Short mmCIF file of C-alpha atoms in Angstrom, two decimals:
data_model
loop_
_atom_site.label_atom_id
_atom_site.label_comp_id
_atom_site.label_asym_id
_atom_site.label_seq_id
_atom_site.Cartn_x
_atom_site.Cartn_y
_atom_site.Cartn_z
CA UNK A 1 117.76 15.14 -186.85
CA UNK A 2 118.38 11.48 -188.28
CA UNK A 3 118.45 9.70 -184.79
CA UNK A 4 115.15 10.51 -183.69
CA UNK A 5 113.87 7.44 -186.03
CA UNK A 6 116.09 5.67 -184.74
CA UNK A 7 115.11 5.72 -181.50
CA UNK A 8 111.57 5.06 -182.48
CA UNK A 9 112.23 1.99 -184.45
CA UNK A 10 114.04 0.67 -181.61
CA UNK A 11 111.12 1.19 -178.99
CA UNK A 12 108.57 -0.21 -181.50
CA UNK A 13 110.97 -3.88 -182.09
CA UNK A 14 111.37 -3.74 -178.43
CA UNK A 15 107.42 -3.88 -178.12
CA UNK A 16 107.32 -6.55 -180.55
CA UNK A 17 109.70 -8.57 -178.82
CA UNK A 18 107.92 -7.94 -175.41
CA UNK A 19 104.68 -9.73 -176.94
CA UNK A 20 103.60 -13.20 -176.57
CA UNK A 21 102.36 -14.79 -179.27
CA UNK A 22 99.04 -14.74 -178.93
CA UNK A 23 99.05 -11.24 -178.38
CA UNK A 24 101.59 -11.77 -182.15
CA UNK A 25 98.28 -13.54 -183.39
CA UNK A 26 96.09 -11.06 -182.40
CA UNK A 27 97.96 -8.09 -184.00
CA UNK A 28 99.68 -9.60 -186.66
CA UNK A 29 103.03 -8.35 -186.06
CA UNK A 30 105.57 -11.04 -186.80
CA UNK A 31 108.07 -10.73 -190.11
CA UNK A 32 108.12 -12.41 -192.38
CA UNK A 33 110.88 -15.67 -192.79
CA UNK A 34 112.10 -13.87 -196.11
CA UNK A 35 112.81 -10.03 -193.76
CA UNK A 36 114.03 -12.15 -190.65
CA UNK A 37 118.30 -12.52 -191.40
CA UNK A 38 117.65 -8.56 -191.90
CA UNK A 39 115.88 -8.14 -189.46
CA UNK A 40 118.81 -9.40 -186.91
CA UNK A 41 121.01 -7.60 -188.37
CA UNK A 42 118.87 -4.58 -187.91
CA UNK A 43 118.23 -5.63 -184.09
CA UNK A 44 122.22 -5.97 -183.25
CA UNK A 45 122.83 -1.99 -184.72
CA UNK A 46 120.42 -0.79 -182.57
CA UNK A 47 121.18 -2.59 -179.29
CA UNK A 48 124.86 -1.46 -179.84
CA UNK A 49 126.00 2.33 -178.62
CA UNK A 50 124.58 5.10 -180.65
CA UNK A 51 126.71 7.41 -181.65
CA UNK A 52 126.39 10.18 -183.92
CA UNK A 53 129.03 8.59 -186.57
CA UNK A 54 126.97 8.97 -190.27
CA UNK A 55 128.49 5.85 -191.28
CA UNK A 56 125.92 3.96 -188.28
CA UNK A 57 123.57 5.86 -189.76
CA UNK A 58 123.70 5.05 -193.32
CA UNK A 59 123.68 1.65 -192.99
CA UNK A 60 120.92 1.32 -190.46
CA UNK A 61 118.94 3.37 -193.86
CA UNK A 62 120.45 1.10 -195.82
CA UNK A 63 118.91 -2.02 -194.32
CA UNK A 64 115.46 -0.41 -193.95
CA UNK A 65 115.74 -0.14 -197.32
CA UNK A 66 116.40 -3.60 -198.29
CA UNK A 67 114.09 -5.20 -195.99
CA UNK A 68 111.43 -2.71 -197.16
CA UNK A 69 112.39 -4.14 -201.04
CA UNK A 70 112.25 -7.70 -199.80
CA UNK A 71 108.80 -7.47 -198.16
CA UNK A 72 107.70 -6.03 -201.41
CA UNK A 73 105.29 -9.24 -203.71
CA UNK A 74 106.86 -7.82 -206.73
CA UNK A 75 110.70 -9.09 -205.45
CA UNK A 76 108.67 -12.03 -203.78
CA UNK A 77 107.45 -13.68 -206.97
CA UNK A 78 110.69 -12.89 -208.54
CA UNK A 79 112.42 -14.77 -206.34
CA UNK A 80 110.01 -17.93 -206.21
CA UNK A 81 110.07 -17.94 -210.17
CA UNK A 82 114.11 -17.45 -210.35
CA UNK A 83 114.53 -20.77 -208.18
CA UNK A 84 114.81 -19.63 -204.72
CA UNK A 85 112.11 -21.39 -202.76
CA UNK A 86 110.62 -18.69 -200.23
CA UNK A 87 107.10 -20.44 -198.30
CA UNK A 88 104.42 -17.65 -198.62
CA UNK A 89 103.32 -18.25 -194.92
CA UNK A 90 101.52 -14.47 -193.31
CA UNK A 91 102.89 -13.13 -190.39
CA UNK A 92 99.21 -14.31 -188.45
CA UNK A 93 99.81 -17.99 -189.62
CA UNK A 94 103.44 -17.86 -188.68
CA UNK A 95 102.23 -16.37 -184.97
CA UNK A 96 99.56 -19.16 -184.77
CA UNK A 97 102.00 -21.94 -185.68
CA UNK A 98 104.56 -20.62 -182.84
CA UNK A 99 101.40 -20.26 -180.02
CA UNK A 100 100.95 -24.11 -181.05
CA UNK A 101 104.12 -24.68 -180.37
CA UNK A 102 104.46 -22.83 -177.52
CA UNK A 103 101.39 -24.26 -175.43
CA UNK A 104 102.07 -28.02 -176.83
CA UNK A 105 105.28 -28.36 -176.28
CA UNK A 106 107.10 -30.99 -173.93
CA UNK A 107 103.98 -32.04 -172.02
CA UNK A 108 103.78 -35.23 -171.13
CA UNK A 109 100.19 -37.08 -170.62
CA UNK A 110 99.25 -40.50 -169.88
CA UNK A 111 97.34 -42.33 -172.95
CA UNK A 112 95.53 -45.77 -174.44
CA UNK A 113 97.17 -46.54 -178.26
CA UNK A 114 94.03 -47.47 -179.06
CA UNK A 115 94.03 -48.19 -183.36
CA UNK A 116 94.98 -47.54 -186.86
CA UNK A 117 93.20 -45.94 -189.51
CA UNK A 118 93.32 -44.63 -192.80
CA UNK A 119 92.58 -41.01 -193.26
CA UNK A 120 91.23 -39.89 -196.92
CA UNK A 121 92.34 -36.48 -196.44
CA UNK A 122 96.12 -37.08 -196.29
CA UNK A 123 95.86 -40.23 -197.97
CA UNK A 124 97.47 -42.21 -195.39
CA UNK A 125 97.62 -44.25 -192.09
CA UNK A 126 96.94 -42.09 -189.05
CA UNK A 127 97.31 -43.55 -185.05
CA UNK A 128 95.04 -42.63 -182.70
CA UNK A 129 95.39 -42.18 -179.41
CA UNK A 130 93.14 -40.95 -176.58
CA UNK A 131 93.59 -39.38 -173.60
CA UNK A 132 93.74 -41.11 -169.73
CA UNK A 133 90.12 -39.35 -167.87
CA UNK A 134 92.73 -37.47 -165.65
CA UNK A 135 94.25 -35.90 -168.51
CA UNK A 136 91.72 -33.39 -168.44
CA UNK A 137 93.91 -29.74 -168.67
CA UNK A 138 95.82 -31.04 -171.58
CA UNK A 139 92.12 -31.91 -173.09
CA UNK A 140 90.76 -28.86 -172.98
CA UNK A 141 94.24 -27.06 -174.32
CA UNK A 142 93.36 -29.17 -177.14
CA UNK A 143 90.13 -28.58 -177.88
CA UNK A 144 90.89 -24.65 -177.81
CA UNK A 145 93.92 -25.14 -180.10
CA UNK A 146 92.29 -26.81 -182.23
CA UNK A 147 89.22 -24.44 -182.68
CA UNK A 148 91.84 -21.92 -182.95
CA UNK A 149 93.30 -24.01 -186.52
CA UNK A 150 89.62 -24.46 -187.86
CA UNK A 151 88.63 -20.98 -187.61
CA UNK A 152 92.04 -20.11 -189.17
CA UNK A 153 91.76 -22.69 -191.59
CA UNK A 154 88.45 -22.21 -192.35
CA UNK A 155 89.23 -19.76 -194.97
CA UNK A 156 92.34 -20.10 -196.03
CA UNK A 157 92.53 -24.04 -196.51
CA UNK A 158 89.47 -25.81 -196.32
CA UNK A 159 91.36 -28.97 -197.00
CA UNK A 160 93.31 -28.85 -193.77
CA UNK A 161 92.87 -31.72 -191.43
CA UNK A 162 94.03 -31.21 -187.83
CA UNK A 163 94.91 -34.59 -185.84
CA UNK A 164 92.61 -33.70 -183.05
CA UNK A 165 88.72 -35.03 -183.42
CA UNK A 166 86.41 -36.08 -180.51
CA UNK A 167 84.56 -39.77 -180.48
CA UNK A 168 81.96 -39.31 -183.49
CA UNK A 169 85.02 -39.78 -185.96
CA UNK A 170 86.13 -43.04 -184.64
CA UNK A 171 83.26 -43.96 -183.12
CA UNK A 172 83.01 -46.12 -179.47
CA UNK A 173 86.10 -46.41 -177.72
CA UNK A 174 88.20 -49.89 -176.82
CA UNK A 175 88.46 -48.26 -173.59
CA UNK A 176 85.15 -47.24 -172.34
CA UNK A 177 84.72 -45.18 -169.06
CA UNK A 178 88.85 -45.24 -168.69
CA UNK A 179 89.26 -42.60 -171.23
CA UNK A 180 87.72 -38.93 -172.73
CA UNK A 181 86.16 -37.77 -175.69
CA UNK A 182 89.09 -36.72 -177.79
CA UNK A 183 91.22 -38.50 -179.79
CA UNK A 184 94.83 -37.48 -181.42
CA UNK A 185 95.78 -38.55 -184.56
CA UNK A 186 99.92 -39.07 -185.14
CA UNK A 187 102.79 -41.22 -186.70
CA UNK A 188 104.06 -43.66 -184.23
CA UNK A 189 106.60 -46.39 -184.61
CA UNK A 190 106.20 -50.15 -184.18
CA UNK A 191 104.15 -50.26 -180.98
CA UNK A 192 101.71 -52.49 -179.14
CA UNK A 193 98.10 -51.35 -178.09
CA UNK A 194 97.97 -50.20 -174.95
CA UNK A 195 98.35 -47.82 -172.14
CA UNK A 196 102.10 -45.88 -172.26
CA UNK A 197 103.52 -42.41 -171.14
CA UNK A 198 103.54 -40.05 -173.94
CA UNK A 199 104.85 -36.42 -174.72
CA UNK A 200 104.87 -34.10 -177.22
CA UNK A 201 108.11 -33.03 -178.99
CA UNK A 202 106.23 -30.34 -181.43
CA UNK A 203 103.53 -29.87 -183.73
CA UNK A 204 104.16 -30.25 -187.50
CA UNK A 205 102.13 -28.49 -190.34
CA UNK A 206 102.11 -29.97 -193.45
CA UNK A 207 100.73 -28.29 -196.31
CA UNK A 208 97.53 -30.33 -195.63
CA UNK A 209 97.38 -31.37 -192.00
CA UNK A 210 98.17 -30.24 -188.38
CA UNK A 211 99.27 -33.63 -186.51
CA UNK A 212 101.13 -33.70 -183.10
CA UNK A 213 104.71 -36.14 -183.36
CA UNK A 214 104.68 -37.46 -180.04
CA UNK A 215 107.32 -39.76 -178.54
CA UNK A 216 106.58 -42.82 -176.49
CA UNK A 217 108.26 -42.22 -172.79
CA UNK A 218 107.72 -46.04 -171.90
CA UNK A 219 103.99 -48.27 -170.87
CA UNK A 220 101.81 -47.74 -167.81
CA UNK A 221 103.00 -51.46 -165.86
CA UNK A 222 100.10 -52.31 -163.68
CA UNK A 223 100.30 -54.26 -160.38
CA UNK A 224 98.06 -57.32 -160.87
CA UNK A 225 96.53 -58.94 -157.59
CA UNK A 226 97.11 -62.86 -156.90
CA UNK A 227 93.80 -62.50 -154.74
CA UNK A 228 90.76 -62.02 -155.93
CA UNK A 229 89.09 -59.51 -153.49
CA UNK A 230 87.26 -61.05 -150.37
CA UNK A 231 83.72 -59.75 -148.86
CA UNK A 232 82.13 -61.08 -145.67
CA UNK A 233 79.09 -62.07 -148.60
CA UNK A 234 81.48 -64.41 -150.07
CA UNK A 235 83.32 -65.90 -147.75
CA UNK A 236 79.75 -67.17 -145.60
CA UNK A 237 78.62 -68.53 -149.33
CA UNK A 238 82.07 -70.22 -150.33
CA UNK A 239 83.69 -71.17 -146.80
CA UNK A 240 81.16 -72.75 -144.12
CA UNK A 241 81.79 -72.49 -140.22
CA UNK A 242 82.83 -75.55 -139.52
CA UNK A 243 85.65 -77.76 -136.73
CA UNK A 244 89.09 -77.83 -137.86
CA UNK A 245 88.63 -81.80 -139.34
CA UNK A 246 88.01 -82.25 -142.97
CA UNK A 247 84.97 -82.58 -144.50
CA UNK A 248 84.61 -84.50 -147.54
CA UNK A 249 82.05 -83.11 -149.64
CA UNK A 250 78.57 -85.88 -151.01
CA UNK A 251 77.16 -85.87 -153.75
CA UNK A 252 74.50 -87.26 -155.45
CA UNK A 253 75.64 -88.71 -158.31
CA UNK A 254 77.84 -91.48 -157.64
CA UNK A 255 80.22 -91.42 -160.81
CA UNK A 256 81.17 -87.56 -159.76
CA UNK A 257 82.10 -88.96 -156.51
CA UNK A 258 86.01 -90.97 -158.31
CA UNK A 259 86.24 -87.78 -160.90
CA UNK A 260 85.87 -85.07 -158.14
CA UNK A 261 88.70 -84.88 -155.89
CA UNK A 262 87.48 -83.95 -152.12
CA UNK A 263 87.05 -80.23 -151.46
CA UNK A 264 88.65 -79.25 -147.86
CA UNK A 265 86.92 -75.90 -146.55
CA UNK A 266 89.08 -73.85 -144.13
CA UNK A 267 87.71 -72.00 -141.77
CA UNK A 268 87.25 -68.33 -141.57
CA UNK A 269 90.46 -66.73 -139.87
CA UNK A 270 91.48 -63.39 -138.62
CA UNK A 271 93.62 -62.77 -141.61
CA UNK A 272 90.75 -63.38 -143.89
CA UNK A 273 89.47 -60.38 -142.04
CA UNK A 274 93.03 -58.35 -142.25
CA UNK A 275 93.12 -58.89 -146.09
CA UNK A 276 89.45 -57.47 -146.46
CA UNK A 277 90.22 -54.43 -144.52
CA UNK A 278 93.67 -53.76 -146.18
CA UNK A 279 92.00 -54.25 -149.37
CA UNK A 280 89.12 -51.45 -148.20
CA UNK A 281 91.89 -48.75 -146.97
CA UNK A 282 93.93 -49.10 -150.62
CA UNK A 283 90.32 -48.64 -152.44
CA UNK A 284 89.42 -45.43 -150.24
CA UNK A 285 92.38 -44.44 -150.57
CA UNK A 286 92.63 -44.83 -153.83
CA UNK A 287 89.13 -42.90 -154.63
CA UNK A 288 90.31 -39.98 -152.01
CA UNK A 289 93.56 -39.78 -154.23
CA UNK A 290 91.61 -39.58 -157.76
CA UNK A 291 89.32 -37.25 -155.75
CA UNK A 292 91.98 -34.78 -155.14
CA UNK A 293 93.60 -35.22 -158.26
CA UNK A 294 90.73 -34.52 -160.43
CA UNK A 295 88.52 -32.12 -158.41
CA UNK A 296 90.21 -30.48 -155.96
CA UNK A 297 91.51 -27.90 -158.39
CA UNK A 298 92.23 -23.94 -158.04
CA UNK A 299 89.60 -23.54 -160.26
CA UNK A 300 87.23 -25.60 -158.58
CA UNK A 301 88.19 -24.70 -155.21
CA UNK A 302 87.62 -20.45 -156.70
CA UNK A 303 83.75 -21.97 -157.70
CA UNK A 304 83.36 -23.02 -154.47
CA UNK A 305 84.14 -20.02 -152.86
CA UNK A 306 82.04 -17.92 -155.08
CA UNK A 307 79.12 -20.05 -155.28
CA UNK A 308 79.58 -20.02 -151.08
CA UNK A 309 79.49 -16.29 -151.12
CA UNK A 310 76.13 -16.39 -153.93
CA UNK A 311 74.88 -19.22 -151.30
CA UNK A 312 75.09 -16.80 -147.84
CA UNK A 313 74.22 -13.28 -149.45
CA UNK A 314 70.91 -15.06 -150.90
CA UNK A 315 70.55 -16.61 -147.52
CA UNK A 316 71.08 -13.27 -146.22
CA UNK A 317 68.88 -11.69 -147.92
CA UNK A 318 66.02 -13.92 -148.12
CA UNK A 319 66.04 -13.79 -144.24
CA UNK A 320 66.21 -10.06 -144.43
CA UNK A 321 63.39 -9.63 -146.84
CA UNK A 322 61.22 -12.92 -145.16
CA UNK A 323 61.21 -11.11 -141.68
CA UNK A 324 60.40 -8.00 -143.55
CA UNK A 325 57.19 -9.32 -144.58
CA UNK A 326 56.43 -11.24 -141.57
CA UNK A 327 56.64 -7.98 -139.81
CA UNK A 328 54.39 -5.79 -142.54
CA UNK A 329 51.55 -9.10 -142.30
CA UNK A 330 51.68 -9.23 -138.58
CA UNK A 331 51.07 -5.10 -138.24
CA UNK A 332 48.34 -5.50 -141.34
CA UNK A 333 46.95 -8.67 -139.25
CA UNK A 334 46.35 -6.74 -135.49
CA UNK A 335 44.98 -3.78 -137.54
CA UNK A 336 42.43 -5.67 -139.38
CA UNK A 337 42.56 -8.10 -136.33
CA UNK A 338 41.37 -4.67 -134.06
CA UNK A 339 38.39 -3.00 -136.76
CA UNK A 340 37.25 -6.68 -136.74
CA UNK A 341 36.94 -6.79 -132.63
CA UNK A 342 34.98 -3.25 -132.27
CA UNK A 343 32.55 -3.95 -134.98
CA UNK A 344 31.58 -7.70 -133.78
CA UNK A 345 31.30 -6.65 -130.11
CA UNK A 346 28.18 -4.45 -129.96
CA UNK A 347 26.48 -8.38 -131.93
CA UNK A 348 28.71 -10.12 -129.52
CA UNK A 349 26.96 -8.85 -126.09
CA UNK A 350 23.39 -9.05 -128.11
CA UNK A 351 24.21 -12.59 -128.37
CA UNK A 352 25.00 -13.05 -125.20
CA UNK A 353 22.49 -10.84 -123.69
CA UNK A 354 19.69 -13.26 -125.29
CA UNK A 355 21.35 -16.42 -124.33
CA UNK A 356 21.51 -15.10 -120.64
CA UNK A 357 17.97 -14.00 -121.10
CA UNK A 358 16.88 -17.69 -122.66
CA UNK A 359 18.79 -19.65 -119.93
CA UNK A 360 17.77 -17.50 -117.20
CA UNK A 361 14.06 -17.64 -117.97
CA UNK A 362 14.39 -21.21 -118.40
CA UNK A 363 15.49 -21.91 -114.59
CA UNK A 364 12.95 -19.55 -113.28
CA UNK A 365 10.39 -22.01 -115.10
CA UNK A 366 12.38 -24.60 -113.88
CA UNK A 367 12.27 -23.04 -110.32
CA UNK A 368 8.08 -21.99 -110.46
CA UNK A 369 7.39 -25.83 -111.06
CA UNK A 370 9.36 -26.74 -108.83
CA UNK A 371 7.52 -24.44 -106.11
CA UNK A 372 4.28 -25.30 -107.12
CA UNK A 373 4.83 -29.37 -107.36
CA UNK A 374 6.88 -29.65 -104.21
CA UNK A 375 6.71 -26.80 -101.94
CA UNK A 376 2.69 -25.74 -101.93
CA UNK A 377 2.27 -29.44 -102.29
CA UNK A 378 0.65 -30.27 -98.62
CA UNK A 379 -1.15 -26.78 -97.92
CA UNK A 380 -4.86 -26.26 -98.82
CA UNK A 381 -5.93 -24.24 -100.75
CA UNK A 382 -7.13 -20.79 -99.58
CA UNK A 383 -10.93 -20.00 -99.57
CA UNK A 384 -12.37 -17.48 -102.52
CA UNK A 385 -13.07 -14.61 -100.09
CA UNK A 386 -14.10 -12.42 -103.07
CA UNK A 387 -17.35 -15.13 -104.14
CA UNK A 388 -19.55 -12.08 -103.03
CA UNK A 389 -19.25 -8.37 -102.20
CA UNK A 390 -19.24 -7.04 -98.50
CA UNK A 391 -21.63 -3.32 -99.09
CA UNK A 392 -20.97 -2.76 -94.79
CA UNK A 393 -17.55 -0.46 -96.01
CA UNK A 394 -17.30 2.91 -95.66
CA UNK A 395 -17.24 3.21 -99.20
CA UNK A 396 -21.23 1.81 -99.79
CA UNK A 397 -22.62 3.72 -97.12
CA UNK A 398 -25.37 5.66 -98.28
CA UNK A 399 -25.45 9.31 -97.78
CA UNK A 400 -27.44 11.18 -95.04
CA UNK A 401 -28.10 15.18 -95.60
CA UNK A 402 -28.89 16.94 -92.84
CA UNK A 403 -29.90 20.51 -92.45
CA UNK A 404 -28.31 23.25 -91.49
CA UNK A 405 -24.50 22.91 -90.63
CA UNK A 406 -24.39 19.66 -89.54
CA UNK A 407 -25.66 18.15 -92.84
CA UNK A 408 -22.80 20.89 -94.78
CA UNK A 409 -20.30 19.54 -92.91
CA UNK A 410 -21.62 16.02 -93.52
CA UNK A 411 -21.77 16.95 -97.70
CA UNK A 412 -18.45 18.61 -97.26
CA UNK A 413 -16.77 14.88 -95.53
CA UNK A 414 -18.80 13.04 -98.04
CA UNK A 415 -16.48 14.92 -100.80
CA UNK A 416 -12.97 14.85 -99.36
CA UNK A 417 -13.33 11.03 -99.16
CA UNK A 418 -14.28 11.07 -103.20
#
């Protein structure tokens, strides 16, 4: 009977220990500083092999009672008035502190120590460190931590100064184009302005300030090239192509001839081109390395693959829809074209017939004119045979009447002729 709550509490404590600091911040399950020694002792008791001895059960119950008594606000107030200084920190704030330290501790980065300014919120001076432009991951992490701290202390302590700001707090950077838009306000030892390698030791949470504690690892050393980069344009302008003989420059002012030493121009050799090609190779290699270091990341590759997949799907769908619309348009166009052809066929045939008749009549007219003008040109015209009537035709013969059968036969013949 008394062992069941013991197993339950042991399971709860184990689940609490397995949670990350961020989950502890969300659920608010981190213990108070006052109860920490008692909870450690309880965990030690619970981690041992549990037996049915009543002495161990009584010991665990007494420890739970002491923990409940210590978590009482009245007890904490009495302890504070009695002289024991116990910091009043909520479990959420403790989890936030541990989360910030866990995320930022032991981070190595490259930055510029730019200047030192006075901060009114803390009434002291702070050193300003900016991040080098390749430290994008740390910039994102610092912005996330700063936003979480500002959201938390907005209701707890509005006077809290967070030592991570953007360029709006200091203005223009002294290293334009080489730094990111984020600045860290810290306390550094006597250090000269310049570029250094830093590491984050811890995060300090004071009464009115949240500050990162940095450790200077070493300064960043740059190799200064003794020779300036050469180019074909500079070579053609500065070094003329001449023979190996020395040529002295002619000056228009005779007074300058005695003061200026004679300048000897050197011819362009193969070594100059080798140096030029070598410098080009170094610059190309540096740009490729910077591109691979900054842009070829896991997130960018994932976004690129996602973009390519979406692009291919969109192109495929666009092609299918285009083919669909082209097919529908072609079918409708053929249908309407067949209807138009069916309707216009009689009209077109009539128009063709009209033009055929017009052109045929025109050719017939030309043929008749050609016949009258060419064919009948030398022939005599026929006589006009119809100028008078010939009355000697049978139809104009007189009718005779014979008496008897002959006369009747002649009458019948005449009727038959008619």
